[in-house]
């Protein structure tokens, strides 16, 4: 990655754009503020403020690096979870092959910070984006880009745009096999997959590099259905290879890719049985939510629950809020709501109460609803909670946590803020 671009993030000035940061830090650079190693609780941060645990982040990075290596998987974590170039850099330092993204804007961010390998888990048919991509590929022979195709029409649109742009390097594409009827994107049948592959073969500007899919969209997903879908994906790759669809393309490797954050154990199991093909196979796992993990959705679904001997991810986010109203013994309100907390899958979870420097479990406190800037708390009649107390909330689904906070303090267990993570949504 472009180390200079990452280092340049430290030169950005702190001001009113960034929620939760100390008002008296205005005008400092991010690097200058980080060097002060302020304490999140005593050195001027305002509530609400989202904190990312430095220790838990590092634990999660190491765990997935070890997991991928143990199972012979290349790893391209889904960067749309965080859209944080500093975390992209950390993931690549921890062995990631590259970064998976979803839309052209995200690819531009990754390239601005020097990411050299991008897997776009989407079909790319935007002509302006394809012109930019063509120029990027032509200008940098070290840039590796792979994206989905899931229709003959999409192939035609890509080829027309790239031809119009005068592309000299073909774009590598993988046929996306849908996870079943009623799933999200992807080709529904193997016969249609062959038709899409035929269209790619007839397009001068594209090169068939493999097959891919997303097992998280399997309808009524369970271990058997997920593995059945993944076996279909492997069979499709082997069939394409037997038919010579990868021959003559100059491929160094054939891409077979899957892997969200809920079923990567199934991916590891099924991909272990990929047969020998005419070129080495890049078994590409794309799980992304592991970086921060969470206290709800993925904590319940993580494969590490099913295979505990592999280790355990740790929730790394905590949203610190403050009690601003205590209208009754059964009710309280804190000053963070939909603008601050992920709520698309679960409400936040009250975890700890902090008063006068001491923390205790948030026993008897439940988040029952969110307004724009308030969380509604239900409390027991004897719950010790006062206006001014800080309440730490756990969050569900990190994909909608990062996007609400453009600059996130990276905090050690003792409250020391050691860095600030910049996001680009």
Coordinates of N, CA, C and O in Angstrom, one line a residue, residues 201-344:
X201 N -16.1 -14.8 -23.3 CA -15.1 -15.3 -24.3 C -15.2 -14.5 -25.6 O -14.1 -14.4 -26.3
X202 N -16.3 -14.0 -25.9 CA -16.5 -13.2 -27.1 C -16.2 -11.7 -26.9 O -16.3 -10.9 -27.9
X203 N -15.8 -11.3 -25.7 CA -15.5 -9.9 -25.4 C -14.0 -9.7 -25.4 O -13.4 -10.2 -24.5
X204 N -13.5 -8.8 -26.2 CA -12.1 -8.6 -26.3 C -11.5 -8.0 -25.0 O -10.4 -8.2 -24.6
X205 N -12.4 -7.2 -24.3 CA -11.9 -6.4 -23.2 C -12.0 -7.2 -21.8 O -11.7 -6.6 -20.8
X206 N -12.5 -8.4 -21.8 CA -12.7 -9.1 -20.6 C -12.0 -10.5 -20.6 O -11.8 -11.0 -21.7
X207 N -11.7 -11.0 -19.5 CA -11.0 -12.3 -19.4 C -11.7 -13.1 -18.2 O -11.8 -12.6 -17.1
X208 N -12.1 -14.3 -18.5 CA -12.7 -15.1 -17.5 C -11.6 -15.7 -16.6 O -10.8 -16.4 -17.0
X209 N -11.8 -15.3 -15.3 CA -10.7 -15.7 -14.3 C -11.2 -16.7 -13.3 O -10.4 -17.2 -12.6
X210 N -12.5 -17.0 -13.3 CA -13.0 -18.0 -12.3 C -14.4 -17.9 -12.0 O -15.2 -17.4 -12.9
X211 N -14.9 -18.3 -10.9 CA -16.3 -18.3 -10.4 C -16.3 -17.8 -9.0 O -15.3 -17.9 -8.2
X212 N -17.5 -17.3 -8.6 CA -17.6 -16.8 -7.2 C -19.1 -16.7 -6.8 O -20.0 -16.9 -7.7
X213 N -19.3 -16.5 -5.6 CA -20.6 -16.3 -5.1 C -20.6 -15.9 -3.6 O -19.6 -15.7 -3.0
X214 N -21.8 -15.8 -3.0 CA -22.0 -15.4 -1.6 C -23.0 -16.3 -0.9 O -24.2 -16.2 -1.2
X215 N -22.4 -17.2 -0.1 CA -23.3 -18.2 0.6 C -24.2 -17.6 1.6 O -25.1 -18.3 2.1
X216 N -23.9 -16.3 2.0 CA -24.8 -15.7 3.0 C -26.2 -15.5 2.6 O -27.1 -15.2 3.4
X217 N -26.4 -15.6 1.3 CA -27.8 -15.3 0.7 C -28.5 -16.6 0.5 O -29.6 -16.6 -0.2
X218 N -28.0 -17.8 0.8 CA -28.7 -19.0 0.7 C -30.0 -18.9 1.4 O -30.1 -18.7 2.6
X219 N -31.2 -19.2 0.7 CA -32.5 -19.1 1.4 C -32.5 -20.1 2.5 O -32.1 -21.3 2.4
X220 N -33.1 -19.7 3.7 CA -33.2 -20.6 4.8 C -31.9 -21.3 5.1 O -31.8 -22.5 5.3
X221 N -30.9 -20.5 5.2 CA -29.5 -21.1 5.3 C -29.4 -21.9 6.6 O -29.8 -21.6 7.7
X222 N -28.8 -23.1 6.4 CA -28.3 -23.9 7.4 C -27.0 -24.6 6.9 O -26.7 -24.5 5.7
X223 N -26.3 -25.4 7.7 CA -25.0 -25.9 7.3 C -25.2 -26.8 6.0 O -24.3 -26.7 5.1
X224 N -26.2 -27.6 5.9 CA -26.4 -28.5 4.8 C -26.7 -27.7 3.5 O -26.1 -27.9 2.5
X225 N -27.6 -26.7 3.6 CA -27.9 -25.9 2.4 C -26.7 -25.1 1.9 O -26.4 -24.9 0.7
X226 N -26.0 -24.5 2.9 CA -24.8 -23.7 2.5 C -23.7 -24.5 1.9 O -23.2 -24.1 0.8
X227 N -23.4 -25.7 2.4 CA -22.4 -26.6 1.8 C -22.9 -27.1 0.4 O -22.1 -27.2 -0.5
X228 N -24.2 -27.3 0.3 CA -24.7 -27.8 -1.0 C -24.4 -26.7 -2.1 O -24.0 -27.0 -3.2
X229 N -24.7 -25.4 -1.7 CA -24.4 -24.3 -2.6 C -23.0 -24.2 -3.0 O -22.6 -24.1 -4.1
X230 N -22.1 -24.3 -1.9 CA -20.7 -24.1 -2.2 C -20.2 -25.3 -3.0 O -19.3 -25.1 -3.9
X231 N -20.7 -26.5 -2.9 CA -20.3 -27.6 -3.7 C -20.7 -27.3 -5.2 O -20.0 -27.7 -6.1
X232 N -21.9 -26.7 -5.4 CA -22.3 -26.3 -6.7 C -21.3 -25.3 -7.3 O -20.9 -25.4 -8.5
X233 N -20.8 -24.4 -6.5 CA -19.8 -23.4 -7.0 C -18.5 -24.1 -7.4 O -17.9 -23.8 -8.5
X234 N -18.0 -25.0 -6.6 CA -16.8 -25.8 -6.9 C -17.0 -26.6 -8.2 O -16.1 -26.7 -9.1
X235 N -18.2 -27.2 -8.3 CA -18.4 -28.1 -9.5 C -18.5 -27.2 -10.7 O -18.0 -27.6 -11.8
X236 N -19.0 -26.0 -10.6 CA -19.1 -25.1 -11.7 C -17.6 -24.7 -12.2 O -17.3 -24.7 -13.4
X237 N -16.8 -24.4 -11.2 CA -15.4 -24.1 -11.6 C -14.7 -25.3 -12.3 O -14.0 -25.1 -13.3
X238 N -14.9 -26.5 -11.7 CA -14.3 -27.7 -12.3 C -14.8 -27.9 -13.7 O -14.1 -28.3 -14.7
X239 N -16.1 -27.7 -13.9 CA -16.7 -27.9 -15.2 C -16.2 -26.9 -16.2 O -15.9 -27.3 -17.4
X240 N -16.2 -25.7 -15.8 CA -15.6 -24.6 -16.8 C -14.2 -25.0 -17.2 O -13.8 -24.9 -18.3
X241 N -13.4 -25.5 -16.2 CA -12.0 -25.8 -16.5 C -12.0 -27.0 -17.5 O -11.2 -27.0 -18.4
X242 N -12.8 -28.0 -17.2 CA -12.8 -29.2 -18.1 C -13.2 -28.9 -19.5 O -12.7 -29.5 -20.5
X243 N -14.1 -27.9 -19.6 CA -14.5 -27.4 -21.0 C -13.5 -26.5 -21.6 O -13.8 -26.1 -22.8
X244 N -12.4 -26.2 -21.0 CA -11.4 -25.4 -21.6 C -11.6 -23.9 -21.5 O -11.0 -23.1 -22.2
X245 N -12.6 -23.5 -20.7 CA -12.9 -22.0 -20.7 C -11.8 -21.1 -20.1 O -11.8 -19.9 -20.3
X246 N -10.9 -21.7 -19.3 CA -9.8 -20.9 -18.8 C -8.5 -21.0 -19.6 O -7.5 -20.4 -19.3
X247 N -8.6 -21.9 -20.6 CA -7.4 -22.2 -21.4 C -7.1 -21.0 -22.3 O -8.0 -20.4 -22.8
X248 N -5.8 -20.7 -22.6 CA -5.4 -19.7 -23.5 C -5.6 -18.3 -23.0 O -5.3 -17.4 -23.8
X249 N -6.0 -18.1 -21.8 CA -6.2 -16.8 -21.3 C -5.0 -16.2 -20.6 O -5.0 -15.1 -20.2
X250 N -4.0 -17.0 -20.4 CA -2.8 -16.6 -19.8 C -2.9 -16.4 -18.3 O -2.2 -15.6 -17.6
X251 N -3.8 -17.2 -17.7 CA -4.1 -17.1 -16.2 C -3.0 -17.7 -15.4 O -2.5 -18.8 -15.7
X252 N -2.5 -17.1 -14.4 CA -1.6 -17.7 -13.4 C -2.3 -18.5 -12.4 O -1.8 -19.4 -11.8
X253 N -3.6 -18.2 -12.2 CA -4.4 -18.9 -11.2 C -5.9 -18.8 -11.6 O -6.3 -17.8 -12.3
X254 N -6.7 -19.7 -11.1 CA -8.1 -19.7 -11.3 C -8.8 -19.3 -10.0 O -8.5 -19.9 -9.0
X255 N -9.6 -18.3 -10.0 CA -10.2 -17.8 -8.8 C -11.5 -18.5 -8.5 O -12.4 -18.7 -9.4
X256 N -11.6 -19.0 -7.3 CA -12.8 -19.6 -6.7 C -13.1 -18.9 -5.4 O -12.2 -19.0 -4.5
X257 N -14.2 -18.1 -5.3 CA -14.3 -17.2 -4.2 C -15.7 -17.2 -3.6 O -16.7 -17.3 -4.3
X258 N -15.7 -17.2 -2.3 CA -17.0 -17.0 -1.5 C -16.6 -16.6 -0.1 O -15.4 -16.3 0.1
X259 N -17.5 -16.5 0.8 CA -17.2 -16.2 2.2 C -17.6 -14.9 2.8 O -16.8 -13.9 2.7
X260 N -18.8 -14.9 3.3 CA -19.1 -13.8 4.2 C -18.7 -14.0 5.6 O -17.7 -14.8 5.8
X261 N -19.3 -13.4 6.6 CA -18.8 -13.5 7.9 C -19.6 -14.5 8.8 O -19.2 -14.7 9.9
X262 N -20.6 -15.2 8.2 CA -21.4 -16.1 8.9 C -21.1 -17.6 8.7 O -21.4 -18.4 9.5
X263 N -20.5 -17.9 7.5 CA -20.4 -19.3 7.1 C -19.0 -19.6 6.6 O -18.8 -20.5 5.8
X264 N -17.9 -18.9 7.0 CA -16.6 -19.1 6.4 C -16.1 -20.5 6.8 O -15.1 -21.0 6.2
X265 N -16.6 -21.1 7.9 CA -16.2 -22.5 8.2 C -16.6 -23.4 7.1 O -15.9 -24.3 6.7
X266 N -17.8 -23.2 6.6 CA -18.3 -24.1 5.5 C -17.5 -23.8 4.2 O -17.2 -24.8 3.5
X267 N -17.1 -22.6 4.0 CA -16.2 -22.3 2.8 C -14.9 -23.0 3.0 O -14.4 -23.7 2.0
X268 N -14.3 -23.0 4.2 CA -13.0 -23.6 4.4 C -13.2 -25.1 4.2 O -12.3 -25.8 3.5
X269 N -14.2 -25.7 4.6 CA -14.4 -27.2 4.5 C -14.6 -27.6 3.0 O -13.9 -28.5 2.6
X270 N -15.5 -26.9 2.3 CA -15.8 -27.3 0.9 C -14.6 -26.9 0.0 O -14.2 -27.7 -0.9
X271 N -14.0 -25.8 0.2 CA -12.8 -25.4 -0.6 C -11.6 -26.3 -0.4 O -10.8 -26.4 -1.3
X272 N -11.6 -27.0 0.7 CA -10.5 -27.9 0.9 C -10.5 -29.1 -0.1 O -9.5 -29.7 -0.3
X273 N -11.7 -29.3 -0.6 CA -11.9 -30.4 -1.6 C -11.9 -30.0 -3.0 O -12.4 -30.8 -3.9
X274 N -11.5 -28.8 -3.3 CA -11.5 -28.3 -4.7 C -10.5 -29.2 -5.5 O -9.3 -29.4 -5.0
X275 N -10.9 -29.9 -6.6 CA -10.0 -30.8 -7.3 C -8.9 -30.0 -8.0 O -8.9 -28.7 -8.1
X276 N -7.8 -30.7 -8.4 CA -6.8 -30.0 -9.1 C -7.3 -29.6 -10.5 O -8.0 -30.3 -11.2
X277 N -7.0 -28.3 -10.8 CA -7.5 -27.7 -12.1 C -6.3 -27.5 -13.0 O -5.1 -27.8 -12.6
X278 N -6.5 -26.9 -14.1 CA -5.4 -26.7 -15.1 C -4.4 -25.6 -14.7 O -3.4 -25.5 -15.3
X279 N -4.8 -24.8 -13.7 CA -3.9 -23.8 -13.1 C -4.1 -23.8 -11.6 O -5.1 -24.3 -11.1
X280 N -3.2 -23.3 -10.9 CA -3.4 -23.2 -9.4 C -4.7 -22.5 -9.1 O -5.1 -21.6 -9.8
X281 N -5.3 -22.9 -8.0 CA -6.6 -22.2 -7.6 C -6.4 -21.2 -6.5 O -5.7 -21.5 -5.5
X282 N -6.9 -20.0 -6.7 CA -6.9 -19.0 -5.7 C -8.2 -19.1 -4.9 O -9.2 -18.7 -5.4
X283 N -8.1 -19.8 -3.7 CA -9.3 -20.0 -2.9 C -9.5 -18.7 -2.0 O -8.9 -18.6 -1.0
X284 N -10.4 -17.9 -2.5 CA -10.4 -16.5 -2.0 C -11.6 -16.3 -1.0 O -12.8 -16.4 -1.4
X285 N -11.3 -16.1 0.3 CA -12.3 -15.9 1.3 C -12.5 -14.4 1.5 O -11.5 -13.6 1.4
X286 N -13.7 -13.9 1.7 CA -14.0 -12.5 1.7 C -14.6 -11.9 3.0 O -15.2 -10.8 2.9
X287 N -14.6 -12.6 4.1 CA -15.2 -12.2 5.3 C -14.7 -10.8 5.7 O -13.5 -10.7 5.8
X288 N -15.5 -9.9 6.1 CA -15.1 -8.6 6.5 C -15.4 -8.1 7.9 O -14.8 -7.2 8.4
X289 N -16.6 -8.5 8.4 CA -17.1 -8.0 9.7 C -16.2 -8.3 10.9 O -16.4 -7.8 11.9
X290 N -15.3 -9.3 10.7 CA -14.4 -9.7 11.8 C -13.6 -8.6 12.4 O -13.2 -8.7 13.5
X291 N -13.3 -7.5 11.6 CA -12.4 -6.5 12.1 C -12.8 -5.9 13.4 O -12.0 -5.9 14.4
X292 N -14.0 -5.5 13.5 CA -14.6 -5.0 14.8 C -15.4 -6.0 15.5 O -15.7 -5.9 16.7
X293 N -15.9 -7.1 14.7 CA -16.9 -8.0 15.2 C -18.1 -7.2 15.8 O -18.2 -6.0 15.4
X294 N -18.9 -7.8 16.6 CA -20.0 -7.0 17.2 C -20.6 -7.7 18.4 O -20.1 -8.8 18.7
X295 N -21.6 -7.1 19.0 CA -22.2 -7.7 20.2 C -23.6 -8.2 19.9 O -24.4 -8.5 20.8
X296 N -23.9 -8.4 18.6 CA -25.3 -8.9 18.2 C -25.2 -9.9 17.1 O -25.0 -11.1 17.3
X297 N -25.4 -9.3 15.9 CA -25.7 -10.2 14.7 C -24.5 -11.2 14.5 O -24.8 -12.4 14.4
X298 N -23.3 -10.7 14.3 CA -22.2 -11.7 14.0 C -21.7 -12.4 15.3 O -21.2 -13.5 15.1
X299 N -21.9 -11.8 16.4 CA -21.6 -12.6 17.6 C -22.4 -13.9 17.7 O -22.0 -14.9 18.2
X300 N -23.7 -13.8 17.2 CA -24.5 -15.0 17.3 C -24.2 -15.9 16.1 O -24.3 -17.1 16.3
X301 N -23.8 -15.4 15.0 CA -23.6 -16.2 13.8 C -22.2 -16.6 13.5 O -22.0 -17.4 12.6
X302 N -21.2 -16.1 14.2 CA -19.8 -16.4 13.8 C -19.6 -17.9 13.8 O -20.0 -18.7 14.7
X303 N -18.8 -18.4 12.8 CA -18.5 -19.8 12.7 C -17.7 -20.2 13.9 O -17.6 -21.4 14.2
X304 N -17.0 -19.3 14.6 CA -16.2 -19.7 15.8 C -17.1 -20.3 16.9 O -16.6 -21.0 17.8
X305 N -18.4 -19.9 16.9 CA -19.3 -20.5 17.8 C -19.5 -22.0 17.5 O -19.7 -22.8 18.4
X306 N -19.5 -22.4 16.2 CA -19.7 -23.8 15.8 C -18.4 -24.6 15.9 O -18.4 -25.8 16.1
X307 N -17.2 -23.9 15.8 CA -15.9 -24.6 15.9 C -15.1 -23.8 16.9 O -14.1 -23.2 16.5
X308 N -15.4 -23.9 18.2 CA -14.7 -23.1 19.2 C -13.2 -23.3 19.3 O -12.5 -22.5 19.7
X309 N -12.7 -24.5 18.9 CA -11.3 -24.8 19.0 C -10.5 -23.9 18.0 O -9.3 -23.8 18.1
X310 N -11.2 -23.2 17.0 CA -10.5 -22.3 16.1 C -10.2 -21.0 16.7 O -9.4 -20.2 16.2
X311 N -10.8 -20.7 17.9 CA -10.6 -19.4 18.5 C -11.9 -18.6 18.7 O -13.0 -19.2 18.5
X312 N -11.8 -17.4 19.0 CA -13.0 -16.5 19.2 C -12.7 -15.1 18.8 O -11.7 -14.5 19.3
X313 N -13.6 -14.5 18.0 CA -13.5 -13.0 17.8 C -14.0 -12.3 19.0 O -14.8 -12.8 19.8
X314 N -13.5 -11.0 19.1 CA -13.9 -10.2 20.2 C -14.6 -8.9 19.7 O -14.0 -8.2 18.9
X315 N -15.8 -8.5 20.3 CA -16.4 -7.3 19.9 C -15.5 -6.1 20.2 O -15.0 -6.0 21.4
X316 N -15.2 -5.2 19.3 CA -14.2 -4.2 19.5 C -14.8 -2.8 19.6 O -14.1 -1.8 19.9
X317 N -16.1 -2.6 19.3 CA -16.7 -1.3 19.4 C -17.4 -1.1 20.7 O -18.0 -2.1 21.3
X318 N -17.4 0.1 21.3 CA -18.3 0.5 22.3 C -18.6 1.9 22.1 O -17.8 2.8 21.9
X319 N -19.9 2.2 22.1 CA -20.4 3.6 22.0 C -20.7 4.1 23.4 O -21.6 3.6 24.1
X320 N -19.9 5.2 23.7 CA -20.1 5.8 25.0 C -21.1 6.9 24.9 O -21.0 7.8 24.1
X321 N -22.1 6.9 25.8 CA -23.2 7.9 25.8 C -23.3 8.4 27.2 O -22.6 7.9 28.2
X322 N -24.2 9.4 27.4 CA -24.4 10.0 28.7 C -25.9 10.1 29.0 O -26.7 10.5 28.2
X323 N -26.2 9.8 30.3 CA -27.6 9.9 30.7 C -28.0 11.4 30.8 O -27.3 12.2 31.5
X324 N -29.0 11.8 30.0 CA -29.4 13.2 30.0 C -30.8 13.4 30.5 O -31.2 14.6 30.8
X325 N -31.5 12.4 30.8 CA -32.8 12.5 31.4 C -33.1 11.2 32.2 O -32.9 10.1 31.7
X326 N -33.7 11.4 33.4 CA -34.1 10.3 34.2 C -35.5 10.6 34.8 O -35.7 10.8 35.9
X327 N -36.5 10.5 33.9 CA -37.8 11.0 34.2 C -38.6 10.1 35.2 O -39.5 10.6 35.9
X328 N -38.2 8.8 35.4 CA -38.8 8.0 36.3 C -37.9 6.9 36.7 O -36.8 6.7 36.2
X329 N -38.3 6.1 37.7 CA -37.4 5.0 38.2 C -37.3 3.9 37.2 O -36.4 3.1 37.3
X330 N -38.2 3.9 36.2 CA -38.2 2.8 35.2 C -37.7 3.3 33.9 O -37.6 2.5 32.9
X331 N -37.3 4.5 33.7 CA -37.0 5.1 32.4 C -35.8 6.1 32.5 O -35.7 6.8 33.5
X332 N -34.9 6.0 31.5 CA -33.9 7.0 31.3 C -33.6 7.1 29.9 O -34.0 6.3 29.0
X333 N -32.9 8.2 29.5 CA -32.5 8.5 28.2 C -31.0 8.9 28.1 O -30.6 9.7 28.9
X334 N -30.3 8.3 27.1 CA -29.0 8.7 26.9 C -28.9 9.4 25.5 O -29.8 9.3 24.7
X335 N -27.8 10.2 25.3 CA -27.7 11.1 24.2 C -27.1 10.5 22.9 O -26.3 11.2 22.2
X336 N -27.5 9.3 22.5 CA -27.1 8.7 21.3 C -28.3 8.0 20.7 O -29.0 7.3 21.4
X337 N -28.5 8.2 19.4 CA -29.6 7.5 18.7 C -29.3 7.0 17.4 O -28.2 6.5 17.1
X338 N -30.2 7.1 16.5 CA -30.1 6.5 15.1 C -28.9 7.2 14.4 O -28.3 6.5 13.5
X339 N -28.6 8.4 14.7 CA -27.5 9.1 14.0 C -26.1 8.5 14.4 O -25.1 8.8 13.8
X340 N -26.1 7.8 15.5 CA -24.8 7.4 16.1 C -24.6 5.9 16.2 O -23.5 5.4 16.2
X341 N -25.7 5.1 16.3 CA -25.6 3.7 16.7 C -26.2 2.9 15.5 O -27.2 3.2 14.9
X342 N -25.6 1.7 15.2 CA -26.2 0.8 14.3 C -27.5 0.3 14.9 O -27.6 -0.1 16.1
X343 N -28.5 0.2 14.0 CA -29.8 -0.3 14.5 C -30.5 -1.1 13.4 O -31.7 -1.4 13.6
X344 N -29.9 -1.4 12.3 CA -30.6 -2.1 11.2 C -31.0 -3.5 11.5 O -31.9 -4.1 10.9

